mmCIF file of N, CA and C in Angstrom:
data_model
loop_
_atom_site.group_PDB
_atom_site.id
_atom_site.type_symbol
_atom_site.label_atom_id
_atom_site.label_comp_id
_atom_site.label_asym_id
_atom_site.label_seq_id
_atom_site.Cartn_x
_atom_site.Cartn_y
_atom_site.Cartn_z
ATOM 1 N N UNK U 1 8.572 11.542 -0.230
ATOM 2 C CA UNK U 1 8.450 10.708 0.683
ATOM 3 C C UNK U 1 7.337 9.205 -0.866
ATOM 4 N N UNK U 2 7.857 8.289 -0.181
ATOM 5 C CA UNK U 2 7.283 7.456 -1.526
ATOM 6 C C UNK U 2 6.299 7.041 -0.760
ATOM 7 N N UNK U 3 5.309 6.795 -2.119
ATOM 8 C CA UNK U 3 3.807 6.097 -1.802
ATOM 9 C C UNK U 3 3.727 5.141 -1.666
ATOM 10 N N UNK U 4 2.556 3.995 -0.769
ATOM 11 C CA UNK U 4 2.863 2.819 -0.208
ATOM 12 C C UNK U 4 1.737 2.452 -0.379
ATOM 13 N N UNK U 5 1.258 1.393 -0.013
ATOM 14 C CA UNK U 5 0.183 0.344 -0.281
ATOM 15 C C UNK U 5 0.190 -0.150 0.977
ATOM 16 N N UNK U 6 -0.746 0.059 1.896
ATOM 17 C CA UNK U 6 -0.901 -1.106 2.936
ATOM 18 C C UNK U 6 -1.948 -1.639 3.665
ATOM 19 N N UNK U 7 -1.816 -2.889 3.805
ATOM 20 C CA UNK U 7 -3.012 -3.514 5.155
ATOM 21 C C UNK U 7 -2.410 -4.125 5.961
ATOM 22 N N UNK U 8 -2.675 -4.985 6.506
ATOM 23 C CA UNK U 8 -2.564 -5.606 7.938
ATOM 24 C C UNK U 8 -0.860 -6.303 8.014
ATOM 25 N N UNK U 9 -0.655 -6.838 7.110
ATOM 26 C CA UNK U 9 0.157 -7.797 6.629
ATOM 27 C C UNK U 9 1.424 -7.360 5.425
ATOM 28 N N UNK U 10 1.209 -6.630 5.051
ATOM 29 C CA UNK U 10 1.896 -6.135 3.551
ATOM 30 C C UNK U 10 2.484 -4.509 2.821
ATOM 31 N N UNK U 11 3.296 -4.357 2.958
ATOM 32 C CA UNK U 11 3.531 -3.038 2.636
ATOM 33 C C UNK U 11 4.576 -2.615 1.007
ATOM 34 N N UNK U 12 3.820 -2.082 0.493
ATOM 35 C CA UNK U 12 4.745 -1.771 -1.177
ATOM 36 C C UNK U 12 5.302 -0.698 -1.442
ATOM 37 N N UNK U 13 6.042 -0.297 -1.594
ATOM 38 C CA UNK U 13 6.385 0.733 -2.010
ATOM 39 C C UNK U 13 6.009 1.002 -3.691
ATOM 40 N N UNK U 14 5.865 2.376 -4.097
ATOM 41 C CA UNK U 14 5.009 2.519 -5.577
ATOM 42 C C UNK U 14 6.537 2.251 -6.140
ATOM 43 N N UNK U 15 7.917 3.129 -6.114
ATOM 44 C CA UNK U 15 8.624 2.147 -6.733
ATOM 45 C C UNK U 15 9.012 1.072 -7.311
ATOM 46 N N UNK U 16 8.975 0.531 -5.702
ATOM 47 C CA UNK U 16 9.366 -0.901 -6.112
ATOM 48 C C UNK U 16 8.674 -1.886 -7.073
ATOM 49 N N UNK U 17 7.192 -1.613 -7.189
ATOM 50 C CA UNK U 17 6.135 -1.443 -7.312
ATOM 51 C C UNK U 17 6.731 -1.641 -9.644
ATOM 52 N N UNK U 18 6.848 -0.218 -9.482
ATOM 53 C CA UNK U 18 7.334 0.162 -11.032
ATOM 54 C C UNK U 18 8.155 -0.819 -11.211
ATOM 55 N N UNK U 19 9.726 -1.332 -9.716
ATOM 56 C CA UNK U 19 10.854 -1.813 -10.838
ATOM 57 C C UNK U 19 10.458 -2.778 -11.117
ATOM 58 N N UNK U 20 9.891 -3.720 -9.726
ATOM 59 C CA UNK U 20 9.043 -5.150 -10.511
ATOM 60 C C UNK U 20 8.362 -5.522 -11.960
ATOM 61 N N UNK U 21 7.888 -4.448 -12.073
ATOM 62 C CA UNK U 21 6.800 -4.831 -13.481
ATOM 63 C C UNK U 21 8.419 -3.689 -14.640
ATOM 64 N N UNK U 22 9.209 -3.439 -14.035
ATOM 65 C CA UNK U 22 9.925 -2.983 -15.524
ATOM 66 C C UNK U 22 11.145 -4.691 -15.424
ATOM 67 N N UNK U 23 11.252 -4.882 -14.474
ATOM 68 C CA UNK U 23 12.292 -6.198 -14.727
ATOM 69 C C UNK U 23 10.885 -7.480 -15.348
ATOM 70 N N UNK U 24 9.629 -7.482 -15.126
ATOM 71 C CA UNK U 24 8.772 -9.230 -15.713
ATOM 72 C C UNK U 24 9.059 -8.424 -16.435
ATOM 73 N N UNK U 25 8.411 -6.765 -17.463
ATOM 74 C CA UNK U 25 8.466 -6.775 -18.556
ATOM 75 C C UNK U 25 10.046 -6.365 -19.520
ATOM 76 N N UNK U 26 10.828 -6.635 -19.142
ATOM 77 C CA UNK U 26 12.513 -6.610 -19.533
ATOM 78 C C UNK U 26 12.234 -8.252 -20.010
ATOM 79 N N UNK U 27 12.348 -9.132 -19.089
ATOM 80 C CA UNK U 27 12.057 -10.528 -18.352
ATOM 81 C C UNK U 27 11.021 -11.009 -19.798
ATOM 82 N N UNK U 28 10.190 -10.645 -19.652
ATOM 83 C CA UNK U 28 9.288 -10.809 -21.112
ATOM 84 C C UNK U 28 9.701 -10.359 -22.613
ATOM 85 N N UNK U 29 10.294 -9.516 -22.381
ATOM 86 C CA UNK U 29 10.118 -9.006 -23.680
ATOM 87 C C UNK U 29 11.722 -9.653 -24.666
ATOM 88 N N UNK U 30 12.678 -10.218 -23.362
ATOM 89 C CA UNK U 30 13.708 -10.752 -23.789
ATOM 90 C C UNK U 30 13.547 -12.818 -24.268
ATOM 91 N N UNK U 31 12.060 -12.538 -24.027
ATOM 92 C CA UNK U 31 11.563 -14.134 -24.081
ATOM 93 C C UNK U 31 11.237 -14.255 -25.995
ATOM 94 N N UNK U 32 10.462 -12.686 -26.023
ATOM 95 C CA UNK U 32 10.116 -13.073 -26.915
ATOM 96 C C UNK U 32 11.001 -12.288 -28.281
ATOM 97 N N UNK U 33 11.942 -11.857 -27.832
ATOM 98 C CA UNK U 33 12.564 -11.795 -28.808
ATOM 99 C C UNK U 33 13.485 -13.130 -29.043
ATOM 100 N N UNK U 34 13.943 -13.406 -27.835
ATOM 101 C CA UNK U 34 15.208 -14.974 -28.261
ATOM 102 C C UNK U 34 14.401 -16.100 -29.003
ATOM 103 N N UNK U 35 12.617 -15.991 -29.329
ATOM 104 C CA UNK U 35 11.722 -17.029 -29.656
ATOM 105 C C UNK U 35 11.544 -16.451 -30.785
ATOM 106 N N UNK U 36 11.801 -15.067 -31.487
ATOM 107 C CA UNK U 36 11.967 -14.628 -32.867
ATOM 108 C C UNK U 36 12.642 -15.432 -33.622
ATOM 109 N N UNK U 37 14.196 -14.888 -32.744
ATOM 110 C CA UNK U 37 15.600 -15.334 -33.386
ATOM 111 C C UNK U 37 15.514 -16.412 -33.646
ATOM 112 N N UNK U 38 14.845 -17.137 -33.575
ATOM 113 C CA UNK U 38 14.638 -18.934 -33.285
ATOM 114 C C UNK U 38 13.527 -19.459 -34.500
ATOM 115 N N UNK U 39 12.558 -18.749 -34.243
ATOM 116 C CA UNK U 39 12.082 -18.832 -35.352
ATOM 117 C C UNK U 39 12.365 -18.234 -36.484
ATOM 118 N N UNK U 40 12.798 -17.351 -37.511
ATOM 119 C CA UNK U 40 13.791 -17.037 -37.553
ATOM 120 C C UNK U 40 14.748 -18.002 -38.677
ATOM 121 N N UNK U 41 14.943 -18.526 -37.375
ATOM 122 C CA UNK U 41 16.643 -19.350 -37.774
ATOM 123 C C UNK U 41 17.932 -18.590 -37.348
ATOM 124 N N UNK U 42 17.585 -17.863 -36.755
ATOM 125 C CA UNK U 42 19.183 -17.423 -36.353
ATOM 126 C C UNK U 42 19.734 -17.564 -35.116
ATOM 127 N N UNK U 43 19.080 -18.541 -34.696
ATOM 128 C CA UNK U 43 19.696 -19.738 -33.286
ATOM 129 C C UNK U 43 18.921 -21.419 -33.772
ATOM 130 N N UNK U 44 19.846 -22.299 -33.119
ATOM 131 C CA UNK U 44 18.987 -23.020 -32.679
ATOM 132 C C UNK U 44 18.148 -23.651 -32.030
ATOM 133 N N UNK U 45 17.644 -23.555 -30.964
ATOM 134 C CA UNK U 45 17.091 -23.745 -29.657
ATOM 135 C C UNK U 45 17.106 -22.527 -28.784
ATOM 136 N N UNK U 46 15.698 -22.263 -28.105
ATOM 137 C CA UNK U 46 15.412 -21.590 -27.356
ATOM 138 C C UNK U 46 13.946 -22.297 -26.383
ATOM 139 N N UNK U 47 14.417 -22.010 -25.068
ATOM 140 C CA UNK U 47 13.277 -22.195 -24.248
ATOM 141 C C UNK U 47 13.471 -21.531 -23.190
ATOM 142 N N UNK U 48 12.455 -20.609 -23.213
ATOM 143 C CA UNK U 48 11.941 -19.325 -22.561
ATOM 144 C C UNK U 48 11.307 -19.340 -20.905
ATOM 145 N N UNK U 49 11.234 -18.570 -20.673
ATOM 146 C CA UNK U 49 10.552 -18.768 -19.303
ATOM 147 C C UNK U 49 9.664 -17.735 -19.181
ATOM 148 N N UNK U 50 8.633 -17.012 -20.395
ATOM 149 C CA UNK U 50 7.759 -15.874 -20.410
ATOM 150 C C UNK U 50 6.903 -16.736 -20.227
ATOM 151 N N UNK U 51 5.028 -15.507 -19.261
ATOM 152 C CA UNK U 51 4.839 -16.471 -18.125
ATOM 153 C C UNK U 51 5.128 -17.197 -16.727
ATOM 154 N N UNK U 52 5.669 -16.965 -16.487
ATOM 155 C CA UNK U 52 5.885 -16.991 -15.122
ATOM 156 C C UNK U 52 6.304 -15.936 -14.268
ATOM 157 N N UNK U 53 6.854 -15.020 -14.731
ATOM 158 C CA UNK U 53 7.363 -13.409 -14.310
ATOM 159 C C UNK U 53 7.380 -13.097 -12.984
ATOM 160 N N UNK U 54 5.296 -12.353 -12.784
ATOM 161 C CA UNK U 54 5.188 -12.730 -11.603
ATOM 162 C C UNK U 54 5.640 -13.629 -10.569
ATOM 163 N N UNK U 55 5.192 -14.931 -10.370
ATOM 164 C CA UNK U 55 5.827 -15.464 -9.447
ATOM 165 C C UNK U 55 7.415 -15.785 -9.343
ATOM 166 N N UNK U 56 7.941 -15.764 -10.283
ATOM 167 C CA UNK U 56 9.505 -16.135 -10.056
ATOM 168 C C UNK U 56 10.110 -14.296 -9.660
ATOM 169 N N UNK U 57 8.893 -13.587 -9.980
ATOM 170 C CA UNK U 57 9.604 -11.993 -8.590
ATOM 171 C C UNK U 57 9.248 -12.438 -7.460
ATOM 172 N N UNK U 58 8.057 -13.314 -7.304
ATOM 173 C CA UNK U 58 7.331 -13.171 -5.500
ATOM 174 C C UNK U 58 8.621 -13.922 -5.230
ATOM 175 N N UNK U 59 8.786 -15.242 -5.938
ATOM 176 C CA UNK U 59 10.168 -16.350 -5.213
ATOM 177 C C UNK U 59 11.311 -15.522 -5.239
ATOM 178 N N UNK U 60 11.619 -14.494 -5.792
ATOM 179 C CA UNK U 60 13.294 -14.303 -5.615
ATOM 180 C C UNK U 60 12.787 -12.840 -4.359
ATOM 181 N N UNK U 61 11.710 -12.843 -4.031
ATOM 182 C CA UNK U 61 11.906 -11.641 -3.096
ATOM 183 C C UNK U 61 11.391 -12.334 -1.855
ATOM 184 N N UNK U 62 10.931 -13.563 -1.537
ATOM 185 C CA UNK U 62 10.843 -14.507 -0.685
ATOM 186 C C UNK U 62 11.722 -14.710 0.325
ATOM 187 N N UNK U 63 13.344 -14.830 -1.018
ATOM 188 C CA UNK U 63 14.215 -16.129 -0.644
ATOM 189 C C UNK U 63 15.208 -15.298 0.124
ATOM 190 N N UNK U 64 16.094 -15.335 1.274
ATOM 191 C CA UNK U 64 16.404 -15.182 2.089
ATOM 192 C C UNK U 64 17.989 -15.678 2.130
ATOM 193 N N UNK U 65 19.240 -15.059 2.420
ATOM 194 C CA UNK U 65 20.639 -15.276 2.482
ATOM 195 C C UNK U 65 20.333 -16.546 3.318
ATOM 196 N N UNK U 66 21.213 -17.656 2.615
ATOM 197 C CA UNK U 66 21.271 -18.805 2.777
ATOM 198 C C UNK U 66 20.870 -20.017 2.304
ATOM 199 N N UNK U 67 19.565 -19.550 2.007
ATOM 200 C CA UNK U 67 18.206 -20.673 1.207
ATOM 201 C C UNK U 67 18.797 -20.777 0.077
ATOM 202 N N UNK U 68 18.630 -22.584 -0.324
ATOM 203 C CA UNK U 68 18.737 -22.433 -1.626
ATOM 204 C C UNK U 68 18.233 -23.078 -2.451
ATOM 205 N N UNK U 69 18.260 -22.712 -4.079
ATOM 206 C CA UNK U 69 17.457 -23.666 -4.701
ATOM 207 C C UNK U 69 17.968 -24.645 -6.080
ATOM 208 N N UNK U 70 17.187 -25.545 -6.355
ATOM 209 C CA UNK U 70 17.910 -25.822 -7.659
ATOM 210 C C UNK U 70 17.372 -25.335 -8.720
ATOM 211 N N UNK U 71 18.135 -24.651 -9.661
ATOM 212 C CA UNK U 71 18.058 -24.086 -11.143
ATOM 213 C C UNK U 71 17.366 -24.800 -12.351
ATOM 214 N N UNK U 72 16.864 -23.961 -12.741
ATOM 215 C CA UNK U 72 15.391 -24.602 -14.114
ATOM 216 C C UNK U 72 16.077 -23.391 -14.745
ATOM 217 N N UNK U 73 15.568 -24.379 -15.911
ATOM 218 C CA UNK U 73 16.034 -23.496 -17.267
ATOM 219 C C UNK U 73 14.901 -22.403 -17.653
ATOM 220 N N UNK U 74 14.197 -22.180 -16.939
ATOM 221 C CA UNK U 74 12.975 -21.208 -17.104
ATOM 222 C C UNK U 74 13.515 -19.880 -16.377
ATOM 223 N N UNK U 75 14.290 -20.083 -15.974
ATOM 224 C CA UNK U 75 14.114 -19.122 -14.232
ATOM 225 C C UNK U 75 14.103 -18.089 -14.296
ATOM 226 N N UNK U 76 14.401 -17.565 -15.643
ATOM 227 C CA UNK U 76 15.385 -16.180 -16.336
ATOM 228 C C UNK U 76 14.995 -15.379 -15.167
ATOM 229 N N UNK U 77 13.801 -14.934 -15.322
ATOM 230 C CA UNK U 77 13.470 -13.422 -13.824
ATOM 231 C C UNK U 77 14.108 -13.469 -13.117
ATOM 232 N N UNK U 78 14.315 -15.423 -12.443
ATOM 233 C CA UNK U 78 14.150 -15.512 -11.080
ATOM 234 C C UNK U 78 15.557 -14.897 -10.817
ATOM 235 N N UNK U 79 16.692 -15.184 -11.908
ATOM 236 C CA UNK U 79 17.834 -15.283 -11.770
ATOM 237 C C UNK U 79 18.753 -13.740 -12.617
ATOM 238 N N UNK U 80 17.698 -13.385 -13.009
ATOM 239 C CA UNK U 80 17.564 -11.516 -12.662
ATOM 240 C C UNK U 80 18.105 -10.886 -11.971
#
């Protein structure tokens, strides 16, 4: 049985929290690696979405089928 955090409006499984953390961490690492490639001169241009991982995870979880959005070039975590 999964451990959960409960209050009157929120229930989170520990597995969900861990999966979200792994996704946010992977997204941040990808941004750091991409920025390093630009700074080393191995890439000519790069704008990354680091610093917005948790907000983008929350936004992605709030979306439902049929919702639409305009893409933004820093929405890396949301798109993952």
